[in-house]
Each structure stands twice: as structure tokens, then as C-alpha cells.
């Protein structure tokens, strides 16, 4: 019922799987010398605009009928709403569109409703609920016209199914040195061009570099550390460690497999946040950074990123993630020493491809012993990787 392009509110799919699939496609084209155009689309009040009658027609077309369809109909209909302002109340108005937010069924029904937006498209499309991006290589006029024709198809779909786009928030981004920066229109209106866009919480720019994302993540982490510093007078290692791991570190590691930095300056920007957190601990005053994190039972963020990459590879190869492994990796089936799940590392012309997730992790993965890569469960793999990383450079 729901196509593979939808990553929102689905089992084994997430923001990370969406970003990994997207970055793999884009870096592959750029490395091959092909420019890329990305169209970021935005629905007008997406969840509130789903027409009930059309939604029920789509459910029936999918084979949902009988009491289940009637139950959904009764759940959607007979809702009313009114506006209250300073004690003054409007008349009750019947709600004839929208899926209830905050429910489990609401997002599922929305996914079903927008599922056929993919039909008859030539370019690639990825969705996370109402966040939609259309993209493709534009090395020739023919490829640019494909995107234009796809926008015409999307315009017709949005009008037919009463899910209009907010044109002012729809953007186009051009990537690649040879990009001709073609203009695109949606519903007879030109799309504005941007050099960077926030995509599912990660900043994507026209150079596909991660420096801005590192700055934003470190800024958020430092803001939270400032709040902790102002709020807590007694800062022993137990308190600071718990606060750091739960409130600060998630900002530094959100979907990190999709934007892991490789330049020393970017790595240091993130590491400085953990350095600051470790200096706040009473027991660590005057100590060097390595000793501070040893006392706290932590490791460097770069080691954690290495571990996160390895864990994601394991999940993809063992189908714990909803990504086809063939779209990211090629297994090295030659007779080589080491583990039996070795990956082939391709040659790259550009850094964006050389340090992409699927390419940078090959060496680390291939060096793992066979008993680790063939672990029967995720926890077993984690334990094996932690032991190996301890030998490679320390992991706690």
C-alpha cells in the first residue's frame, strides 16, 4: 500500500534512511561529473488538508472495506471545531478534511493518501510524511526537461486531490560545477533558488559540505551546556555525565551517518563541546582531556561516529533497516583473507563521494573479524565492535 519512497512513520524507515539514500544518489552523480538539481516541496497545511471523501475512496481502492472502512469513516467524520478568543466563541463548524494529529492512525492515513504522488515520475522522489524532495541529475537538456515534466505531473496531482503546494516554501537547489542553473515552475510560478536548505533537521548546501551542519550542532550543544552550567551548582561526574548524554550529545550525533565530518576543523568543532562538558566536572579540574573522558567513562566523538557507521552497516546488511544493500554496497566476493562479508570500495574522484557513508566505512568493516560481522543479533555485534574499537584506539 505504501511505496519505498516513503520513510515517515514506517517500520525500519527513518530520517536517517531517507538521508542516506538521498546522499548516496547525489554523491554518486556528482562524482561522475553530473550536476544535480533538487526540488524541495512543501504542502499547504498537509495533515489538515486531506479530504475525507477522497481518502475513503483511496482506502476502498486498496481493498479496505466492510467494517474496517466504516470504522475509519466514523472516526474521521462528525468532528466539529470552533475558535475561542478572549472568552468569545465562534459557531461550531464541521470538519470535512484533515487527519487527527497526535494519533497513530492519522499519519498512516496521510501516507496512504499521498502514496500515489510517485506515479508517472521520471526523477527520484523521497518522502518523510509531508516532507517531499524531487531530484535528479541534469547533465543534459533532456534530464532537465524530465524534472520539468515531473513538476507538471505533481501540479496536476495536487489539484486533483486537493493537496496544494505552498509555492513560496518550495525551493530548488543546484549542485555541481557544470550546473546550468535551470529555472523551474510549479503551478505556473517560478521556484526560488537556495544555496542551503534544512532537510529533516540536517543542513544541506549546494557544495554538499557539512561545515555549516557542524557549526549548528555545536551551537545547540553549547547552548544546552550553558543552561546546565547556570542551573546546577554541584557538578559531580554522575550528574554531568547523565545530563551530557541525554541533553547534549544527541544534538552532536543526530543522523550522524549522513553527515559525518572528515576535515579536522569540523571534527574539532564538535569535539570542543565534549571538552567543555568534561571541564565542568568537579573531579576533572586541571586534568587533560584524555584523562577527563576516561574518568567519565566516555570516548571521543570521532570513535563514536566510527562505531555508529559500523552499526548502520550491520543493520543494512542484515535487513534491520529498510534500505536495499545493493543501493549502497557491493560485496567483495573474491577469495580474500578476513571476514566473509567484505565490501568493495570504489574509486572516487571527489571528496563528497570518497567520504560518503557507503565508501568511507569499507576499510573499517573489512578489518572486522568474521565472528563480529556474522553476529546473530545487534547486541552481540555491538559488544564485538566495542572490543575491537578498544584495540584500535579505545572505546568505553
C-alpha positions as a printed NumPy array, in Angstrom:
array([[  0.   ,   0.   ,   0.   ],
       [  2.884,   2.394,   0.723],
       [  5.827,   2.715,  -1.665],
       [  9.507,   2.549,  -0.778],
       [  9.961,   6.305,  -1.278],
       [  8.022,   6.968,   1.947],
       [ 10.268,   6.906,   5.034],
       [  7.967,   8.538,   7.586],
       [  6.059,   6.527,  10.229],
       [  7.156,   3.197,   8.778],
       [  8.897,   0.198,  10.245],
       [ 12.66 ,   0.103,   9.519],
       [ 12.438,   3.553,   7.922],
       [ 13.504,   6.864,   9.457],
       [ 15.028,  10.282,   8.792],
       [ 18.386,   8.529,   8.631],
       [ 17.358,   6.042,   5.943],
       [ 15.88 ,   8.907,   3.924],
       [ 19.066,  10.993,   4.163],
       [ 21.377,   8.039,   3.461],
       [ 19.514,   7.087,   0.292],
       [ 19.427,  10.711,  -0.814],
       [ 23.129,  11.388,  -0.162],
       [ 24.187,   8.171,  -1.888],
       [ 22.339,   9.148,  -5.076],
       [ 23.596,  12.737,  -5.065],
       [ 27.251,  11.961,  -4.303],
       [ 27.267,   9.261,  -6.962],
       [ 26.086,  11.691,  -9.639],
       [ 28.458,  14.449,  -8.542],
       [ 31.417,  12.056,  -8.518],
       [ 30.539,  11.05 , -12.063],
       [ 30.71 ,  14.684, -13.186],
       [ 26.937,  15.12 , -13.43 ],
       [ 25.274,  18.207, -11.944],
       [ 22.215,  17.672,  -9.744],
       [ 19.019,  19.653,  -9.201],
       [ 16.917,  19.171,  -6.077],
       [ 13.336,  20.422,  -5.677],
       [ 12.143,  20.745,  -2.073],
       [  8.334,  20.63 ,  -1.965],
       [  6.046,  21.794,   0.813],
       [  2.327,  21.076,   1.21 ],
       [ -0.103,  23.693,   2.496],
       [ -1.156,  22.533,   5.986],
       [ -0.59 ,  18.948,   4.902],
       [ -2.282,  16.915,   7.653],
       [ -5.205,  19.342,   7.879],
       [ -5.961,  19.322,   4.145],
       [ -6.633,  15.617,   3.492],
       [-10.237,  15.465,   2.118],
       [-12.188,  12.751,   3.926],
       [-14.24 ,  11.518,   0.969],
       [-11.248,  11.223,  -1.345],
       [ -9.267,   9.455,   1.384],
       [-12.065,   6.909,   1.822],
       [-12.115,   6.338,  -1.948],
       [ -8.384,   5.569,  -1.915],
       [ -8.777,   3.188,   1.019],
       [-11.558,   1.363,  -0.808],
       [ -9.374,   1.172,  -3.945],
       [ -6.68 ,  -0.504,  -1.829],
       [ -9.167,  -3.215,  -0.861],
       [-10.097,  -1.901,   2.581],
       [-13.827,  -2.284,   3.06 ],
       [-16.544,  -3.625,   5.32 ],
       [-16.494,  -2.76 ,   8.995],
       [-12.891,  -1.521,   8.9  ],
       [-13.718,   1.147,   6.315],
       [-16.874,   2.125,   8.219],
       [-14.89 ,   2.368,  11.453],
       [-12.374,   4.717,   9.775],
       [-15.247,   6.731,   8.261],
       [-16.87 ,   7.189,  11.667],
       [-13.515,   8.046,  13.218],
       [-12.879,  10.819,  10.674],
       [-16.357,  12.299,  10.332],
       [-18.734,  14.079,  12.706],
       [-15.927,  16.183,  14.16 ],
       [-16.522,  19.864,  14.896],
       [-14.327,  22.758,  15.844],
       [-14.63 ,  26.387,  16.917],
       [-12.379,  29.311,  17.747],
       [-12.16 ,  30.843,  21.24 ],
       [-10.559,  34.274,  21.605],
       [-10.616,  36.101,  24.955],
       [-13.774,  34.342,  26.002],
       [-15.581,  34.969,  22.712],
       [-16.525,  31.787,  20.855],
       [-17.379,  31.267,  17.215],
       [-20.102,  28.929,  15.971],
       [-19.3  ,  25.252,  15.695],
       [-18.087,  24.249,  12.208],
       [-17.993,  20.726,  10.788],
       [-14.514,  19.392,   9.971],
       [-14.571,  17.905,   6.472],
       [-10.833,  17.445,   5.925],
       [ -7.674,  16.521,   7.783],
       [ -6.443,  13.508,   9.718],
       [ -6.298,  13.845,  13.543],
       [ -2.747,  14.623,  14.61 ],
       [ -1.283,  13.013,  17.704],
       [ -2.85 ,   9.685,  16.763],
       [ -1.259,   6.513,  15.398],
       [ -3.748,   6.096,  12.558],
       [ -3.58 ,   9.711,  11.347],
       [ -0.041,   9.593,   9.861],
       [ -0.738,   6.166,   8.343],
       [ -3.812,   7.505,   6.543],
       [ -1.81 ,  10.504,   5.328],
       [  0.887,   8.196,   3.926],
       [ -1.768,   6.199,   2.079],
       [ -3.282,   9.377,   0.665],
       [ -0.045,  10.796,  -0.769],
       [  1.38 ,   7.415,  -1.777],
       [  0.47 ,   7.688,  -5.483],
       [  2.244,  11.025,  -5.859],
       [  5.135,   8.908,  -7.225],
       [  3.137,   7.638, -10.184],
       [  4.474,   8.528, -13.643],
       [  7.536,  10.378, -12.326],
       [ 10.872,  10.036, -14.098],
       [ 13.074,  11.622, -11.436],
       [ 13.742,  10.244,  -7.984],
       [ 11.459,  11.246,  -5.145],
       [ 11.804,  10.747,  -1.395],
       [  9.187,  11.453,   1.253],
       [  9.084,  11.687,   5.01 ],
       [  5.356,  12.13 ,   5.638],
       [  4.71 ,  15.62 ,   4.181],
       [  8.391,  16.448,   3.511],
       [  8.968,  15.724,  -0.177],
       [ 12.025,  16.191,  -2.369],
       [ 12.298,  15.538,  -6.094],
       [ 15.792,  15.287,  -7.521],
       [ 17.848,  14.008, -10.396],
       [ 20.976,  14.526, -12.481],
       [ 20.759,  17.324, -15.054],
       [ 23.756,  16.672, -17.262],
       [ 21.67 ,  17.276, -20.379],
       [ 18.671,  19.314, -21.506],
       [ 16.668,  16.107, -21.7  ],
       [ 17.267,  15.37 , -17.991],
       [ 16.27 ,  18.922, -17.021],
       [ 13.061,  18.527, -19.015],
       [ 12.344,  15.325, -17.097],
       [ 12.225,  17.319, -13.863],
       [ 10.014,  19.961, -15.517],
       [  7.58 ,  17.313, -16.711],
       [  7.574,  15.728, -13.264],
       [  6.625,  19.088, -11.742],
       [  3.714,  19.299, -14.179],
       [  2.586,  15.82 , -13.071],
       [  2.861,  16.848,  -9.409],
       [  0.896,  20.04 , -10.078],
       [ -1.948,  18.069, -11.653],
       [ -1.908,  15.568,  -8.784],
       [ -2.065,  18.293,  -6.132],
       [ -5.044,  19.983,  -7.794],
       [ -6.91 ,  16.759,  -8.484],
       [ -6.523,  15.505,  -4.919],
       [ -6.859,  18.936,  -3.244],
       [ -3.384,  18.848,  -1.672],
       [ -1.961,  22.131,  -2.905],
       [  1.693,  23.042,  -2.557],
       [  2.871,  26.148,  -0.731],
       [  4.793,  27.594,  -3.675],
       [  6.568,  30.204,  -1.562],
       [  8.188,  27.448,   0.503],
       [  9.049,  25.208,  -2.448],
       [ 12.724,  25.661,  -3.357],
       [ 15.243,  24.5  ,  -5.938],
       [ 18.925,  23.825,  -5.228],
       [ 21.578,  23.425,  -7.933],
       [ 24.668,  21.286,  -7.303],
       [ 27.744,  20.63 ,  -9.399],
       [ 30.355,  22.774, -11.158],
       [ 28.742,  22.369, -14.577],
       [ 25.196,  23.068, -13.409],
       [ 23.383,  25.438, -15.784],
       [ 21.004,  26.542, -13.001],
       [ 17.844,  25.952, -14.996],
       [ 14.612,  27.611, -13.842],
       [ 11.645,  25.513, -12.775],
       [  7.984,  26.358, -12.327],
       [  5.253,  24.774, -10.237],
       [  1.621,  25.644, -10.985],
       [  2.81 ,  28.438, -13.297],
       [  5.006,  30.074, -10.658],
       [  8.801,  30.174, -10.641],
       [ 10.555,  28.357,  -7.807],
       [ 13.096,  30.377,  -5.844],
       [ 16.701,  29.17 ,  -5.756],
       [ 18.53 ,  28.473,  -2.484],
       [ 22.104,  27.564,  -1.659],
       [ 21.23 ,  25.665,   1.525],
       [ 18.147,  24.031,   2.983],
       [ 17.304,  22.232,   6.196],
       [ 16.391,  18.685,   5.197],
       [ 14.89 ,  16.602,   8.022],
       [ 16.948,  18.523,  10.574],
       [ 20.218,  18.373,   8.61 ],
       [ 21.541,  21.36 ,   6.657],
       [ 22.208,  20.518,   3.   ],
       [ 24.046,  23.055,   0.841],
       [ 24.934,  23.28 ,  -2.827],
       [ 28.512,  22.071,  -2.185],
       [ 27.315,  19.096,  -0.105],
       [ 29.83 ,  20.004,   2.606],
       [ 28.99 ,  19.586,   6.293],
       [ 30.784,  22.575,   7.86 ],
       [ 27.539,  24.509,   8.457],
       [ 25.837,  21.483,  10.   ],
       [ 28.799,  21.024,  12.377],
       [ 28.544,  24.668,  13.449],
       [ 24.802,  24.429,  14.062],
       [ 25.113,  21.169,  16.017],
       [ 27.926,  22.527,  18.194],
       [ 25.97 ,  25.732,  18.827],
       [ 22.971,  23.754,  20.065],
       [ 25.202,  21.61 ,  22.261],
       [ 26.893,  24.668,  23.774],
       [ 23.544,  26.317,  24.413],
       [ 22.388,  23.316,  26.432],
       [ 25.698,  23.204,  28.299],
       [ 25.219,  26.858,  29.176],
       [ 21.792,  26.085,  30.574],
       [ 23.23 ,  23.217,  32.63 ],
       [ 26.023,  25.462,  33.924],
       [ 23.528,  28.095,  35.059],
       [ 21.127,  25.597,  36.616],
       [ 23.422,  23.209,  38.501],
       [ 25.803,  24.373,  41.218],
       [ 27.049,  20.94 ,  42.281],
       [ 28.54 ,  19.23 ,  39.232],
       [ 29.943,  15.841,  40.053],
       [ 30.676,  13.288,  37.339],
       [ 27.432,  11.318,  37.799],
       [ 25.185,  14.355,  37.303],
       [ 27.114,  15.942,  34.433],
       [ 27.538,  12.653,  32.592],
       [ 23.808,  11.919,  32.688],
       [ 22.904,  15.44 ,  31.578],
       [ 25.501,  15.44 ,  28.816],
       [ 24.479,  12.056,  27.406],
       [ 20.756,  12.8  ,  27.476],
       [ 20.595,  16.509,  26.561],
       [ 23.798,  17.488,  24.735],
       [ 25.253,  14.533,  22.831],
       [ 22.062,  13.792,  20.829],
       [ 22.48 ,  17.192,  19.118],
       [ 26.008,  16.231,  18.08 ],
       [ 25.06 ,  12.796,  16.759],
       [ 21.644,  13.258,  15.13 ],
       [ 21.685,  11.256,  11.847],
       [ 25.476,  11.483,  12.019],
       [ 25.971,   8.682,   9.484],
       [ 24.539,  11.003,   6.824],
       [ 26.841,  13.955,   7.561],
       [ 29.894,  12.631,   9.406],
       [ 32.72 ,  15.218,   9.056],
       [ 36.151,  14.269,   7.764],
       [ 38.014,  17.578,   7.971],
       [ 39.97 ,  18.152,  11.197],
       [ 38.472,  21.622,  11.662],
       [ 34.924,  20.229,  11.588],
       [ 35.825,  17.305,  13.846],
       [ 37.336,  19.696,  16.377],
       [ 34.25 ,  21.933,  16.372],
       [ 32.158,  19.023,  17.629],
       [ 34.823,  17.664,  19.978],
       [ 35.126,  21.053,  21.699],
       [ 31.599,  20.656,  23.026],
       [ 32.536,  17.433,  24.818],
       [ 35.77 ,  19.036,  26.018],
       [ 33.715,  21.823,  27.612],
       [ 31.325,  19.346,  29.215],
       [ 34.193,  17.348,  30.736],
       [ 35.746,  20.507,  32.206],
       [ 32.53 ,  21.188,  34.132],
       [ 33.032,  18.073,  36.293],
       [ 34.476,  18.788,  39.753],
       [ 36.609,  15.626,  39.806],
       [ 38.238,  16.561,  36.467],
       [ 39.513,  20.048,  37.239],
       [ 43.012,  20.671,  35.855],
       [ 43.26 ,  17.342,  34.019],
       [ 43.979,  16.734,  30.361],
       [ 41.086,  15.883,  28.055],
       [ 42.002,  12.198,  27.665],
       [ 42.079,  11.7  ,  31.427],
       [ 38.796,  13.57 ,  31.87 ],
       [ 36.855,  11.386,  29.471],
       [ 38.488,   8.271,  30.955],
       [ 37.179,   9.241,  34.405],
       [ 33.726,   9.883,  32.923],
       [ 33.745,   6.563,  31.065],
       [ 33.422,   8.276,  27.683],
       [ 35.339,   8.162,  24.432],
       [ 35.988,  10.697,  21.706],
       [ 33.073,  11.625,  19.471],
       [ 35.036,  10.509,  16.411],
       [ 35.25 ,   6.986,  17.851],
       [ 31.51 ,   7.031,  18.492],
       [ 30.899,   8.112,  14.896],
       [ 33.048,   5.221,  13.703],
       [ 31.003,   2.847,  15.816],
       [ 27.716,   4.336,  14.541],
       [ 28.828,   3.774,  10.945],
       [ 29.702,   0.136,  11.604],
       [ 26.425,  -0.478,  13.386],
       [ 24.454,   1.021,  10.499],
       [ 26.258,  -1.222,   8.004],
       [ 25.366,  -4.262,  10.108],
       [ 21.702,  -3.198,  10.231],
       [ 21.532,  -2.68 ,   6.458],
       [ 23.272,  -5.947,   5.557],
       [ 21.037,  -7.87 ,   7.959],
       [ 17.841,  -6.12 ,   6.825],
       [ 17.206,  -4.319,  10.114],
       [ 16.934,  -1.109,   8.075],
       [ 14.579,  -0.509,   5.165],
       [ 17.335,   0.176,   2.617],
       [ 18.356,  -2.187,  -0.153],
       [ 22.011,  -3.05 ,   0.467],
       [ 22.65 ,  -3.131,  -3.283],
       [ 21.887,   0.585,  -3.499],
       [ 24.764,   1.296,  -1.095],
       [ 27.24 ,  -1.569,  -1.097],
       [ 28.821,  -4.139,  -3.383],
       [ 30.012,  -7.313,  -1.698],
       [ 33.579,  -8.343,  -2.432],
       [ 33.137, -11.991,  -3.374],
       [ 36.79 , -12.581,  -4.237],
       [ 38.872, -15.018,  -2.226],
       [ 40.468, -12.694,   0.297],
       [ 41.574, -13.174,   3.86 ],
       [ 39.434, -11.817,   6.673],
       [ 35.699, -11.861,   7.219],
       [ 33.214, -13.381,   4.795],
       [ 31.174, -10.183,   4.345],
       [ 33.79 ,  -7.886,   2.856],
       [ 32.649,  -4.819,   0.926],
       [ 34.135,  -3.493,  -2.296],
       [ 35.498,   0.053,  -2.027],
       [ 35.042,   2.009,  -5.232],
       [ 37.383,   4.658,  -6.556],
       [ 36.203,   8.241,  -6.111],
       [ 37.076,  11.475,  -7.867],
       [ 35.6  ,  13.898,  -5.334],
       [ 35.744,  14.099,  -1.54 ],
       [ 31.94 ,  14.119,  -1.276],
       [ 31.968,  10.595,  -2.694],
       [ 35.221,   9.437,  -1.102],
       [ 33.912,  10.257,   2.375],
       [ 30.294,   9.272,   1.773],
       [ 28.828,   6.696,   4.142],
       [ 28.981,   3.728,   1.766],
       [ 32.606,   4.373,   0.792],
       [ 34.349,   5.58 ,   3.948],
       [ 33.21 ,   2.631,   6.051],
       [ 34.546,  -0.147,   3.787],
       [ 38.053,  -0.313,   5.283],
       [ 36.818,  -0.406,   8.888],
       [ 34.176,  -3.008,   8.071],
       [ 36.586,  -5.236,   6.155],
       [ 39.034,  -5.243,   9.081],
       [ 36.445,  -6.672,  11.498],
       [ 36.863, -10.369,  12.36 ],
       [ 34.355, -12.836,  10.98 ],
       [ 32.774, -13.629,  14.359],
       [ 31.803,  -9.958,  14.734],
       [ 30.277,  -9.322,  11.285],
       [ 28.329, -12.593,  11.486],
       [ 26.918, -11.868,  14.958],
       [ 23.403, -13.23 ,  15.367],
       [ 21.968, -10.102,  16.987],
       [ 22.596,  -6.372,  17.223],
       [ 23.714,  -6.515,  20.856],
       [ 26.233,  -9.224,  20.016],
       [ 27.596,  -7.083,  17.196],
       [ 27.819,  -4.035,  19.49 ],
       [ 29.811,  -5.967,  22.07 ],
       [ 32.185,  -7.29 ,  19.42 ],
       [ 32.7  ,  -3.852,  17.883],
       [ 33.331,  -2.275,  21.296],
       [ 36.084,  -4.798,  21.963],
       [ 37.65 ,  -4.185,  18.543],
       [ 37.488,  -0.411,  18.884],
       [ 39.175,  -0.745,  22.254],
       [ 42.104,  -2.38 ,  20.481],
       [ 42.051,   0.119,  17.62 ],
       [ 42.012,   3.24 ,  19.732],
       [ 39.915,   2.897,  22.824],
       [ 36.175,   2.72 ,  23.296],
       [ 34.245,   2.975,  26.542]])
